Amino acid sequence: MKHRIVVLGAGYAGAFAAGNLARRLSPADTEITVVNAEPDFVERMRLHQLAIGQDLAFRKLADVFAGTGVRLRLARVTGVDPERRTVAVTGPDGDVGDGELAYDTLLYALGSSVAHHDVPGVAEYAFDVTGRSSALRLRERLAGLGEGATVLVVGEGLTGIETATEFAESRPDLSVALAAHGELGAWLSPKARRHLRRAFDRLGITVHEHTRIEAVEPTRAIAADGTRIPAEVTVWAAGFAVHPIAAASGLEVAETGQIVVDRTMRSVSHPDVYAAGDCAYAIGENGRPLPMSCASAGFTNMQATAAIIARLTGSEVPTTGLKYYGNHISLGRRDAIFQMVDGDVRSKSWYLGGRTAARLKSGVLKGSGWSIVHPTFGMPKRKRRLATAPDRAGVRAAA
């Protein structure tokens, strides 16, 4: 029987990994299945644009994987049993169906969602841009706001900054504010920080620095010092959290719930399981955990697929770079910041800003999306066969 590879999630990490595996492994020996709840590939880094009313094109995953041999299963993952090597799934309409997929190698790439941090009112009243459904819900709410309506973005990270600036540029009729736990752009170089502040001033965004939001209500947010900040819409962008499925499965996880992996993205507790993207607790070349980001998704999925292919084909496992180089921060459609960092993830003095940085960010987004929706590009004429006869016991022994 063929070696069954199951990829959970078709975001930046999972979709690219599935295409890479299909390019390089022979379909005579392997069967690749991708499980994803959404029928389309969703560019998460553009969801703040979708939320403010911009029209984005979404590619059907069925079209993306057409002709590649990759099987697409539209379902929601509800559990993983690494001892039995099975994945429990529920259909998109709640229909359990056969309810279970068996695997010989599992690539866990379910990503992350918004982190509520147990703040009262966030789940009930706040919006977010971490998924298409939540972005569309926010889009509908924003479309109904009149001139002068107040929008508060909570969080001074990349998502918060990009969301606030996109909203302010696209809807100058709104009163946009951002609540920062510390100083706005404190992690940027001094010159980049000044550029960021000029952009916020130009767009008319009010900044509440050193403000920790402790509660969200329907028309306002309440800070730790008791300050009431008016907000007809609160957008929560205060970090990410992974789904508790991994922890519940018995896989070894970190305090964050991310799967603990070795240098090759292989689970330290279950060698048939690999992780990539936000759900992987991977240590970078600087000895620190990689941050949850699109860049980390690229590094980890390339390492995971390289390791899977090498082990199944009896080759030496290569190592890919796990170094975080910097941040691309959109400030609307015509401005951006590209901030390089050193080996300790400290901002270097040099940065790129303005329209040139905006074009660079646009190119990165287009390149990422293009590489995923063209999984057969560069497909070799000869695909690699497994090192042993494709029976499960033999392949596991070789792995």
Short mmCIF file of C-alpha atoms in Angstrom, two decimals:
data_model
loop_
_atom_site.label_atom_id
_atom_site.label_comp_id
_atom_site.label_asym_id
_atom_site.label_seq_id
_atom_site.Cartn_x
_atom_site.Cartn_y
_atom_site.Cartn_z
CA MET A 1 0.00 0.00 0.00
CA LYS A 2 1.02 3.60 -0.57
CA HIS A 3 2.55 5.69 2.21
CA ARG A 4 -0.19 8.03 3.42
CA ILE A 5 0.85 11.65 4.06
CA VAL A 6 -1.83 13.84 5.63
CA VAL A 7 -1.38 17.62 5.80
CA LEU A 8 -3.62 19.45 8.25
CA GLY A 9 -4.32 23.00 7.13
CA ALA A 10 -3.92 24.76 3.78
CA GLY A 11 -2.63 28.15 4.88
CA TYR A 12 0.78 29.54 3.95
CA ALA A 13 2.62 26.59 5.53
CA GLY A 14 0.30 23.70 4.71
CA ALA A 15 -0.61 24.59 1.12
CA PHE A 16 3.00 25.19 0.09
CA ALA A 17 4.17 22.02 1.84
CA ALA A 18 1.54 19.88 0.11
CA GLY A 19 2.55 21.22 -3.29
CA ASN A 20 6.24 20.69 -2.51
CA LEU A 21 5.63 17.09 -1.44
CA ALA A 22 3.59 16.44 -4.59
CA ARG A 23 6.36 17.88 -6.76
CA ARG A 24 9.07 15.71 -5.32
CA LEU A 25 7.58 12.36 -4.28
CA SER A 26 6.39 9.68 -6.70
CA PRO A 27 2.62 9.10 -6.69
CA ALA A 28 3.40 5.41 -7.21
CA ASP A 29 4.53 5.21 -3.58
CA THR A 30 2.74 8.05 -1.79
CA GLU A 31 -0.76 9.38 -1.26
CA ILE A 32 -1.03 13.01 -0.14
CA THR A 33 -4.22 14.37 1.45
CA VAL A 34 -4.79 17.96 2.57
CA VAL A 35 -7.49 18.64 5.16
CA ASN A 36 -8.84 22.18 5.30
CA ALA A 37 -12.08 23.71 6.56
CA GLU A 38 -12.15 26.44 3.89
CA PRO A 39 -12.60 25.62 0.17
CA ASP A 40 -10.27 28.50 -0.80
CA PHE A 41 -6.70 29.50 -0.14
CA VAL A 42 -7.00 32.52 2.17
CA GLU A 43 -4.21 35.09 2.23
CA ARG A 44 -4.28 35.88 5.90
CA MET A 45 -1.90 38.81 5.57
CA ARG A 46 -4.49 40.61 3.42
CA LEU A 47 -7.54 40.10 5.65
CA HIS A 48 -7.43 43.62 7.07
CA GLN A 49 -7.89 44.80 3.48
CA LEU A 50 -10.90 42.52 3.08
CA ALA A 51 -12.36 43.81 6.34
CA ILE A 52 -12.24 47.45 5.27
CA GLY A 53 -14.11 46.72 2.04
CA GLN A 54 -11.45 45.96 -0.54
CA ASP A 55 -12.25 43.12 -2.95
CA LEU A 56 -9.76 40.24 -2.88
CA ALA A 57 -9.62 37.27 -5.22
CA PHE A 58 -9.62 33.85 -3.53
CA ARG A 59 -8.39 30.74 -5.35
CA LYS A 60 -10.27 27.47 -4.96
CA LEU A 61 -8.04 24.84 -3.40
CA ALA A 62 -9.58 22.29 -5.75
CA ASP A 63 -8.17 24.33 -8.63
CA VAL A 64 -4.84 24.87 -6.88
CA PHE A 65 -4.24 21.15 -6.44
CA ALA A 66 -5.84 20.05 -9.73
CA GLY A 67 -3.47 17.79 -11.63
CA THR A 68 -1.01 17.45 -8.76
CA GLY A 69 -2.32 14.20 -7.32
CA VAL A 70 -3.02 15.92 -3.98
CA ARG A 71 -6.36 14.92 -2.51
CA LEU A 72 -8.38 17.70 -0.88
CA ARG A 73 -10.66 16.92 2.05
CA LEU A 74 -12.91 19.83 3.06
CA ALA A 75 -13.41 19.22 6.76
CA ARG A 76 -12.64 20.60 10.18
CA VAL A 77 -10.08 18.76 12.30
CA THR A 78 -11.54 17.83 15.68
CA GLY A 79 -8.80 15.58 17.07
CA VAL A 80 -5.54 13.76 16.47
CA ASP A 81 -4.64 10.31 17.84
CA PRO A 82 -0.88 9.94 17.34
CA GLU A 83 -0.85 6.46 18.87
CA ARG A 84 -3.35 5.11 16.34
CA ARG A 85 -2.09 7.48 13.61
CA THR A 86 -5.54 8.86 12.88
CA VAL A 87 -7.17 12.28 12.52
CA ALA A 88 -10.80 12.91 13.47
CA VAL A 89 -12.67 15.29 11.13
CA THR A 90 -16.09 16.85 10.79
CA GLY A 91 -17.54 17.91 7.47
CA PRO A 92 -18.07 21.61 6.66
CA ASP A 93 -21.80 21.29 7.37
CA GLY A 94 -21.32 19.43 10.64
CA ASP A 95 -21.77 16.06 8.98
CA VAL A 96 -19.25 13.69 10.54
CA GLY A 97 -19.12 11.39 7.50
CA ASP A 98 -16.50 8.68 7.91
CA GLY A 99 -15.04 10.83 10.71
CA GLU A 100 -11.47 9.56 10.54
CA LEU A 101 -8.37 9.68 8.34
CA ALA A 102 -5.41 7.36 8.81
CA TYR A 103 -1.87 8.50 8.16
CA ASP A 104 1.67 7.20 8.10
CA THR A 105 3.20 10.69 8.18
CA LEU A 106 1.34 13.71 9.51
CA LEU A 107 2.21 17.35 8.84
CA TYR A 108 0.36 19.50 11.36
CA ALA A 109 -0.08 23.04 10.00
CA LEU A 110 -3.35 24.30 11.50
CA GLY A 111 -1.97 27.76 12.19
CA SER A 112 -3.34 30.06 14.88
CA SER A 113 -6.28 32.28 15.75
CA VAL A 114 -6.83 35.39 17.83
CA ALA A 115 -5.72 35.26 21.48
CA HIS A 116 -8.39 36.66 23.80
CA HIS A 117 -6.12 36.54 26.88
CA ASP A 118 -9.27 35.94 28.96
CA VAL A 119 -10.15 39.63 28.72
CA PRO A 120 -13.85 40.08 29.54
CA GLY A 121 -15.99 41.06 26.56
CA VAL A 122 -13.48 40.22 23.81
CA ALA A 123 -15.26 37.06 22.68
CA GLU A 124 -18.67 38.74 22.81
CA TYR A 125 -18.03 42.22 21.45
CA ALA A 126 -14.63 42.45 19.71
CA PHE A 127 -13.81 41.70 16.08
CA ASP A 128 -10.60 40.32 14.56
CA VAL A 129 -8.89 39.71 11.20
CA THR A 130 -7.33 36.30 11.80
CA GLY A 131 -9.77 34.39 9.57
CA ARG A 132 -11.90 35.08 6.53
CA SER A 133 -15.22 34.59 8.32
CA SER A 134 -14.21 36.98 11.11
CA ALA A 135 -12.90 39.53 8.59
CA LEU A 136 -16.18 39.39 6.66
CA ARG A 137 -18.12 39.86 9.89
CA LEU A 138 -16.04 42.95 10.61
CA ARG A 139 -16.48 44.14 7.02
CA GLU A 140 -20.25 44.08 7.40
CA ARG A 141 -20.08 46.00 10.67
CA LEU A 142 -17.74 48.66 9.30
CA ALA A 143 -19.89 49.13 6.19
CA GLY A 144 -22.75 50.17 8.44
CA LEU A 145 -20.80 52.87 10.28
CA GLY A 146 -21.47 56.51 9.55
CA GLU A 147 -19.13 59.50 9.47
CA GLY A 148 -17.22 60.07 12.69
CA ALA A 149 -17.82 56.57 14.06
CA THR A 150 -15.09 55.37 16.42
CA VAL A 151 -12.95 52.30 15.72
CA LEU A 152 -10.38 51.09 18.26
CA VAL A 153 -7.63 48.65 17.30
CA VAL A 154 -6.09 46.91 20.32
CA GLY A 155 -2.49 45.76 19.85
CA GLU A 156 0.69 47.45 18.61
CA GLY A 157 2.14 44.46 16.75
CA LEU A 158 2.27 44.05 12.99
CA THR A 159 -1.41 43.12 12.69
CA GLY A 160 -2.56 46.04 14.83
CA ILE A 161 -0.45 48.60 12.98
CA GLU A 162 -1.44 47.35 9.54
CA THR A 163 -5.12 47.19 10.47
CA ALA A 164 -5.24 50.69 11.96
CA THR A 165 -3.41 52.33 9.04
CA GLU A 166 -5.41 50.45 6.39
CA PHE A 167 -8.70 51.45 8.01
CA ALA A 168 -7.69 55.08 8.43
CA GLU A 169 -6.50 55.40 4.84
CA SER A 170 -9.48 53.61 3.27
CA ARG A 171 -12.11 55.23 5.51
CA PRO A 172 -10.97 58.76 6.42
CA ASP A 173 -14.53 59.40 7.61
CA LEU A 174 -13.93 57.12 10.60
CA SER A 175 -12.19 58.09 13.84
CA VAL A 176 -9.52 55.40 14.20
CA ALA A 177 -7.49 54.84 17.37
CA LEU A 178 -4.93 52.27 18.51
CA ALA A 179 -4.30 51.07 22.06
CA ALA A 180 -0.68 50.07 22.63
CA HIS A 181 0.43 48.14 25.72
CA GLY A 182 3.75 49.97 25.56
CA GLU A 183 5.30 52.59 23.30
CA LEU A 184 4.17 52.57 19.68
CA GLY A 185 6.89 50.97 17.54
CA ALA A 186 9.25 50.53 20.49
CA TRP A 187 10.83 47.51 18.78
CA LEU A 188 11.72 49.53 15.65
CA SER A 189 14.89 51.51 15.06
CA PRO A 190 14.65 55.21 16.00
CA LYS A 191 14.34 56.34 12.36
CA ALA A 192 11.71 53.72 11.55
CA ARG A 193 9.81 54.66 14.72
CA ARG A 194 9.71 58.29 13.61
CA HIS A 195 8.48 57.19 10.18
CA LEU A 196 5.71 55.19 11.84
CA ARG A 197 4.61 58.11 13.99
CA ARG A 198 4.54 60.43 10.98
CA ALA A 199 2.33 57.93 9.18
CA PHE A 200 -0.07 57.76 12.13
CA ASP A 201 -0.18 61.57 12.31
CA ARG A 202 -0.76 61.85 8.56
CA LEU A 203 -3.64 59.38 8.74
CA GLY A 204 -5.13 60.99 11.84
CA ILE A 205 -4.87 57.90 14.05
CA THR A 206 -5.09 58.53 17.79
CA VAL A 207 -2.59 56.49 19.81
CA HIS A 208 -3.17 55.45 23.42
CA GLU A 209 0.29 54.34 24.61
CA HIS A 210 0.99 52.36 27.78
CA THR A 211 -2.65 51.32 27.78
CA ARG A 212 -3.67 47.82 28.75
CA ILE A 213 -7.26 47.04 27.83
CA GLU A 214 -8.91 45.00 30.57
CA ALA A 215 -12.49 44.84 29.28
CA VAL A 216 -14.43 45.34 26.06
CA GLU A 217 -18.03 46.56 26.01
CA PRO A 218 -20.40 47.15 23.08
CA THR A 219 -19.46 50.83 22.64
CA ARG A 220 -16.20 51.22 24.51
CA ALA A 221 -13.07 49.60 25.90
CA ILE A 222 -11.90 49.97 29.49
CA ALA A 223 -8.20 50.37 30.29
CA ALA A 224 -6.43 49.15 33.42
CA ASP A 225 -6.33 52.68 34.84
CA GLY A 226 -10.09 53.02 34.43
CA THR A 227 -10.00 55.13 31.26
CA ARG A 228 -13.05 54.61 29.04
CA ILE A 229 -12.12 54.69 25.34
CA PRO A 230 -15.10 55.17 22.98
CA ALA A 231 -15.30 52.41 20.38
CA GLU A 232 -18.33 51.56 18.31
CA VAL A 233 -16.10 48.82 16.92
CA THR A 234 -13.19 47.21 18.77
CA VAL A 235 -10.75 45.19 16.70
CA TRP A 236 -8.69 42.80 18.82
CA ALA A 237 -5.14 42.36 17.49
CA ALA A 238 -3.34 41.56 20.73
CA GLY A 239 -1.63 38.33 19.72
CA PHE A 240 -2.26 34.82 18.46
CA ALA A 241 -3.09 31.47 20.05
CA VAL A 242 -2.97 27.93 18.68
CA HIS A 243 -5.85 25.48 18.79
CA PRO A 244 -5.81 23.14 21.82
CA ILE A 245 -6.08 20.05 19.58
CA ALA A 246 -2.33 19.39 19.70
CA ALA A 247 -2.18 19.52 23.50
CA ALA A 248 -5.26 17.33 23.84
CA SER A 249 -3.78 14.72 21.49
CA GLY A 250 -0.89 13.81 23.76
CA LEU A 251 1.77 15.39 21.55
CA GLU A 252 4.44 17.20 23.54
CA VAL A 253 3.64 20.91 23.49
CA ALA A 254 5.13 24.09 24.93
CA GLU A 255 3.31 26.39 27.34
CA THR A 256 1.91 28.15 24.28
CA GLY A 257 0.25 24.94 23.09
CA GLN A 258 2.60 24.75 20.10
CA ILE A 259 4.04 21.35 19.15
CA VAL A 260 7.64 20.98 20.35
CA VAL A 261 9.78 19.97 17.38
CA ASP A 262 13.44 19.20 16.76
CA ARG A 263 15.65 20.98 14.22
CA THR A 264 13.91 19.15 11.35
CA MET A 265 10.36 20.11 12.50
CA ARG A 266 9.72 16.57 13.73
CA SER A 267 7.71 16.12 16.93
CA VAL A 268 10.04 15.27 19.80
CA SER A 269 7.42 12.88 21.20
CA HIS A 270 6.00 11.26 18.04
CA PRO A 271 8.39 10.77 15.10
CA ASP A 272 5.58 10.26 12.55
CA VAL A 273 4.35 13.82 13.20
CA TYR A 274 5.86 17.04 11.85
CA ALA A 275 4.68 20.60 12.47
CA ALA A 276 5.05 23.82 10.49
CA GLY A 277 3.87 27.39 10.77
CA ASP A 278 2.40 29.05 13.86
CA CYS A 279 1.63 25.72 15.56
CA ALA A 280 5.31 24.67 15.66
CA TYR A 281 7.48 25.51 18.66
CA ALA A 282 10.69 25.77 16.66
CA ILE A 283 13.99 27.19 17.89
CA GLY A 284 15.69 29.52 15.45
CA GLU A 285 19.38 29.90 14.81
CA ASN A 286 19.59 32.51 17.57
CA GLY A 287 18.40 30.00 20.17
CA ARG A 288 14.98 31.64 20.53
CA PRO A 289 11.55 30.37 19.45
CA LEU A 290 10.55 31.56 16.00
CA PRO A 291 7.73 34.13 16.16
CA MET A 292 4.30 33.34 14.75
CA SER A 293 4.54 34.88 11.27
CA CYS A 294 4.32 34.21 7.56
CA ALA A 295 8.12 34.23 7.37
CA SER A 296 8.34 31.51 10.03
CA ALA A 297 5.72 29.51 8.13
CA GLY A 298 8.01 29.58 5.11
CA PHE A 299 11.13 28.50 7.02
CA THR A 300 9.41 25.72 8.95
CA ASN A 301 7.42 24.24 6.07
CA MET A 302 10.52 24.08 3.86
CA GLN A 303 12.43 22.32 6.64
CA ALA A 304 9.56 19.93 7.39
CA THR A 305 9.02 18.91 3.76
CA ALA A 306 12.76 18.50 3.18
CA ALA A 307 12.99 16.24 6.22
CA ILE A 308 9.95 14.16 5.26
CA ILE A 309 11.21 13.64 1.72
CA ALA A 310 14.74 12.79 2.84
CA ARG A 311 13.66 10.26 5.45
CA LEU A 312 11.18 8.55 3.15
CA THR A 313 13.67 8.29 0.29
CA GLY A 314 16.64 7.26 2.41
CA SER A 315 18.59 10.48 1.90
CA GLU A 316 20.52 12.64 4.34
CA VAL A 317 18.21 15.15 5.98
CA PRO A 318 19.20 18.70 4.95
CA THR A 319 18.80 21.73 7.19
CA THR A 320 17.24 24.96 5.96
CA GLY A 321 17.83 28.36 7.48
CA LEU A 322 15.78 29.33 10.52
CA LYS A 323 16.81 32.96 10.80
CA TYR A 324 14.36 35.82 11.17
CA TYR A 325 15.53 38.67 8.93
CA GLY A 326 13.08 41.47 9.56
CA ASN A 327 9.56 42.86 9.34
CA HIS A 328 7.54 44.21 6.43
CA ILE A 329 4.84 46.54 7.77
CA SER A 330 2.18 47.99 5.49
CA LEU A 331 0.98 51.48 6.37
CA GLY A 332 -1.93 51.58 3.96
CA ARG A 333 -1.47 51.01 0.23
CA ARG A 334 1.18 53.66 -0.47
CA ASP A 335 3.48 53.50 2.53
CA ALA A 336 5.32 50.80 4.46
CA ILE A 337 8.34 50.04 6.64
CA PHE A 338 10.91 47.32 6.00
CA GLN A 339 12.93 46.87 9.21
CA MET A 340 15.93 44.55 9.26
CA VAL A 341 16.90 42.80 12.54
CA ASP A 342 20.14 41.27 13.81
CA GLY A 343 20.77 37.78 15.13
CA ASP A 344 19.19 38.68 18.47
CA VAL A 345 16.08 40.04 16.69
CA ARG A 346 17.05 43.60 17.61
CA SER A 347 16.27 46.22 14.98
CA LYS A 348 19.22 47.42 12.95
CA SER A 349 19.67 51.13 12.44
CA TRP A 350 18.89 50.81 8.71
CA TYR A 351 15.32 50.66 7.45
CA LEU A 352 13.44 51.21 4.21
CA GLY A 353 10.25 53.28 4.17
CA GLY A 354 7.74 54.95 1.89
CA ARG A 355 6.50 53.87 -1.54
CA THR A 356 9.57 51.74 -2.23
CA ALA A 357 8.91 49.70 0.91
CA ALA A 358 5.22 49.48 -0.02
CA ARG A 359 6.12 48.07 -3.45
CA LEU A 360 8.48 45.61 -1.79
CA LYS A 361 5.74 44.45 0.61
CA SER A 362 3.31 44.11 -2.28
CA GLY A 363 5.86 42.00 -4.14
CA VAL A 364 6.36 39.73 -1.13
CA LEU A 365 2.61 39.17 -0.82
CA LYS A 366 2.17 38.49 -4.52
CA GLY A 367 5.16 36.14 -4.56
CA SER A 368 3.89 34.19 -1.56
CA GLY A 369 0.42 33.83 -3.04
CA TRP A 370 1.69 32.94 -6.51
CA SER A 371 4.02 30.19 -5.25
CA ILE A 372 1.16 28.53 -3.36
CA VAL A 373 -1.46 28.67 -6.12
CA HIS A 374 1.04 27.27 -8.64
CA PRO A 375 2.12 24.08 -6.83
CA THR A 376 3.27 22.33 -10.01
CA PHE A 377 5.66 25.09 -11.09
CA GLY A 378 9.14 23.65 -11.53
CA MET A 379 7.91 20.07 -11.14
CA PRO A 380 10.80 17.69 -11.88
CA LYS A 381 10.38 15.17 -14.68
CA ARG A 382 11.42 12.34 -12.38
CA LYS A 383 9.93 12.17 -8.91
CA ARG A 384 11.71 10.42 -6.07
CA ARG A 385 10.68 6.92 -5.08
CA LEU A 386 10.60 5.72 -1.49
CA ALA A 387 13.66 3.97 -0.15
CA THR A 388 11.76 0.73 0.54
CA ALA A 389 8.76 -1.06 -0.85
CA PRO A 390 5.71 1.11 -0.10
CA ASP A 391 4.34 -0.95 2.76
CA ARG A 392 3.73 1.01 5.92
CA ALA A 393 5.89 -1.06 8.21
CA GLY A 394 8.89 -0.85 5.89
CA VAL A 395 8.58 2.87 5.35
CA ARG A 396 8.28 3.57 9.08
CA ALA A 397 11.41 1.53 9.70
CA ALA A 398 13.26 3.58 7.09
CA ALA A 399 12.02 6.83 8.64
#
